[in-house]
mmCIF file of C-alpha atoms in Angstrom:
data_model
loop_
_atom_site.group_PDB
_atom_site.id
_atom_site.type_symbol
_atom_site.label_atom_id
_atom_site.label_comp_id
_atom_site.label_asym_id
_atom_site.label_seq_id
_atom_site.Cartn_x
_atom_site.Cartn_y
_atom_site.Cartn_z
ATOM 1 C CA MET L 3 0.000 0.000 0.000
ATOM 2 C CA ARG L 4 1.133 3.547 -0.634
ATOM 3 C CA ILE L 5 1.984 6.014 2.090
ATOM 4 C CA ALA L 6 -1.438 7.664 2.470
ATOM 5 C CA GLU L 7 -3.208 4.317 2.764
ATOM 6 C CA ALA L 8 -0.606 2.971 5.216
ATOM 7 C CA ALA L 9 -0.846 6.119 7.336
ATOM 8 C CA ARG L 10 -4.629 5.841 7.448
ATOM 9 C CA ALA L 11 -4.412 2.153 8.410
ATOM 10 C CA ALA L 12 -1.932 2.960 11.203
ATOM 11 C CA GLY L 13 -3.913 5.944 12.477
ATOM 12 C CA THR L 14 -1.301 8.545 11.663
ATOM 13 C CA THR L 15 -0.170 10.823 8.850
ATOM 14 C CA PRO L 16 2.090 10.357 5.829
ATOM 15 C CA ARG L 17 4.388 12.956 7.362
ATOM 16 C CA ALA L 18 4.795 10.786 10.476
ATOM 17 C CA LEU L 19 5.684 7.767 8.325
ATOM 18 C CA ARG L 20 8.338 9.788 6.517
ATOM 19 C CA TRP L 21 9.630 11.016 9.917
ATOM 20 C CA TYR L 22 9.869 7.440 11.240
ATOM 21 C CA GLN L 23 11.685 6.410 8.071
ATOM 22 C CA GLN L 24 14.081 9.342 8.373
ATOM 23 C CA HIS L 25 14.928 8.191 11.902
ATOM 24 C CA GLY L 26 15.539 4.566 10.926
ATOM 25 C CA LEU L 27 12.359 3.080 12.376
ATOM 26 C CA LEU L 28 10.793 2.094 9.033
ATOM 27 C CA GLU L 29 12.246 0.955 5.752
ATOM 28 C CA PRO L 30 9.476 0.600 3.191
ATOM 29 C CA ARG L 31 10.082 -1.105 -0.116
ATOM 30 C CA ARG L 32 10.026 1.038 -3.228
ATOM 31 C CA SER L 33 7.837 0.379 -6.236
ATOM 32 C CA PRO L 34 9.414 0.428 -9.715
ATOM 33 C CA ALA L 35 8.109 4.000 -10.001
ATOM 34 C CA GLY L 36 9.866 4.949 -6.738
ATOM 35 C CA TYR L 37 6.771 5.138 -4.509
ATOM 36 C CA ARG L 38 7.041 3.940 -0.926
ATOM 37 C CA ASP L 39 5.290 0.592 -0.573
ATOM 38 C CA TYR L 40 4.150 -0.511 2.892
ATOM 39 C CA ASP L 41 2.891 -3.918 3.915
ATOM 40 C CA GLU L 42 0.774 -4.893 6.934
ATOM 41 C CA ARG L 43 3.928 -5.586 8.944
ATOM 42 C CA ALA L 44 5.018 -1.954 8.487
ATOM 43 C CA VAL L 45 1.566 -0.749 9.564
ATOM 44 C CA GLN L 46 1.824 -2.888 12.717
ATOM 45 C CA ARG L 47 5.303 -1.493 13.379
ATOM 46 C CA VAL L 48 3.940 2.060 13.148
ATOM 47 C CA ARG L 49 1.187 1.152 15.614
ATOM 48 C CA HIS L 50 3.825 -0.149 18.026
ATOM 49 C CA ILE L 51 5.907 3.018 17.593
ATOM 50 C CA ARG L 52 2.860 5.149 18.303
ATOM 51 C CA GLU L 53 1.970 3.069 21.360
ATOM 52 C CA LEU L 54 5.460 3.549 22.790
ATOM 53 C CA LEU L 55 5.319 7.288 22.083
ATOM 54 C CA ASN L 56 1.910 7.450 23.774
ATOM 55 C CA LEU L 57 3.418 5.737 26.829
ATOM 56 C CA GLY L 58 5.822 8.664 27.177
ATOM 57 C CA PHE L 59 8.888 7.312 25.405
ATOM 58 C CA THR L 60 10.783 9.708 23.178
ATOM 59 C CA LEU L 61 11.661 9.003 19.565
ATOM 60 C CA THR L 62 15.255 8.479 20.715
ATOM 61 C CA ASP L 63 14.022 5.878 23.224
ATOM 62 C CA VAL L 64 12.023 4.130 20.515
ATOM 63 C CA GLN L 65 15.094 4.000 18.287
ATOM 64 C CA THR L 66 16.791 1.862 20.948
ATOM 65 C CA PHE L 67 13.893 -0.614 20.626
ATOM 66 C CA VAL L 68 14.202 -0.957 16.839
ATOM 67 C CA ASP L 69 14.855 -4.705 17.087
ATOM 68 C CA LEU L 70 11.673 -5.151 19.158
ATOM 69 C CA LEU L 71 9.283 -3.030 17.098
ATOM 70 C CA ASP L 72 7.801 -5.957 15.183
ATOM 71 C CA ARG L 73 6.607 -7.538 18.437
ATOM 72 C CA GLU L 74 3.534 -6.542 20.385
ATOM 73 C CA VAL L 75 4.198 -3.996 23.110
ATOM 74 C CA PRO L 76 3.699 -5.982 26.314
ATOM 75 C CA ALA L 77 0.948 -4.914 28.699
ATOM 76 C CA ASP L 78 3.362 -5.501 31.594
ATOM 77 C CA PHE L 79 7.049 -4.928 30.912
ATOM 78 C CA THR L 80 8.062 -6.947 33.980
ATOM 79 C CA GLN L 81 6.075 -10.140 33.225
ATOM 80 C CA PRO L 82 8.291 -13.225 33.095
ATOM 81 C CA GLY L 83 8.572 -14.298 29.483
ATOM 82 C CA SER L 84 7.566 -10.837 28.256
ATOM 83 C CA PRO L 85 9.035 -10.209 24.787
ATOM 84 C CA ILE L 86 11.168 -7.313 25.989
ATOM 85 C CA CYS L 87 14.836 -7.366 26.804
ATOM 86 C CA HIS L 88 16.543 -6.198 29.980
ATOM 87 C CA PHE L 89 17.840 -3.069 28.220
ATOM 88 C CA ALA L 90 14.312 -2.073 27.168
ATOM 89 C CA LEU L 91 13.033 -2.618 30.707
ATOM 90 C CA GLU L 92 15.755 -0.334 32.071
ATOM 91 C CA LYS L 93 14.895 2.271 29.424
ATOM 92 C CA ALA L 94 11.247 2.102 30.531
ATOM 93 C CA ARG L 95 12.224 2.595 34.166
ATOM 94 C CA ALA L 96 14.443 5.558 33.254
ATOM 95 C CA ARG L 97 11.641 7.130 31.204
ATOM 96 C CA LEU L 98 9.231 6.704 34.142
ATOM 97 C CA ALA L 99 11.734 8.420 36.460
ATOM 98 C CA ALA L 100 12.128 11.294 33.985
ATOM 99 C CA LEU L 101 8.355 11.688 33.715
ATOM 100 C CA ASP L 102 8.026 11.668 37.517
ATOM 101 C CA GLU L 103 10.610 14.460 37.739
ATOM 102 C CA ARG L 104 8.817 16.533 35.099
ATOM 103 C CA ILE L 105 5.533 16.102 36.970
ATOM 104 C CA ALA L 106 7.194 17.101 40.261
ATOM 105 C CA ALA L 107 8.745 20.196 38.627
ATOM 106 C CA ALA L 108 5.411 21.215 37.091
ATOM 107 C CA THR L 109 3.696 20.707 40.464
ATOM 108 C CA ARG L 110 6.246 22.973 42.174
ATOM 109 C CA ILE L 111 5.667 25.705 39.587
ATOM 110 C CA ARG L 112 1.890 25.284 39.892
ATOM 111 C CA ASP L 113 2.088 25.526 43.696
ATOM 112 C CA ARG L 114 4.173 28.734 43.542
ATOM 113 C CA LEU L 115 1.657 30.307 41.178
ATOM 114 C CA ALA L 116 -1.280 29.168 43.318
ATOM 115 C CA GLU L 117 0.359 30.795 46.390
ATOM 116 C CA ARG L 118 0.491 34.127 44.571
ATOM 117 C CA LEU L 119 -3.150 33.864 43.600
ATOM 118 C CA ALA L 120 -4.301 32.977 47.116
ATOM 119 C CA GLU L 121 -4.488 36.597 48.274
#
């Protein structure tokens, strides 16, 4: 399928597919006319990329998972037998810690502002 159809099937945009390709996450085949040609496996990969991004991972984080992107994203990263490697689990824990820090920093800013409005 061409890029617009693949993007629609994956729930994203053609621009996102080109972005993922530019960052080494996708490598579509090319038709004889030079058009990008995506199969269902590529669509599934994009869905997995989007799921990881929606969990709070960055594109750089996702690039470290490139070898795992054709597998389902596990519901529980710590389940025995989960199809995720130790490195990916550590990356997930580091991302969670970074998100916790961002939330704490935003809460501190919010609290300072709320104090000034409490007159």
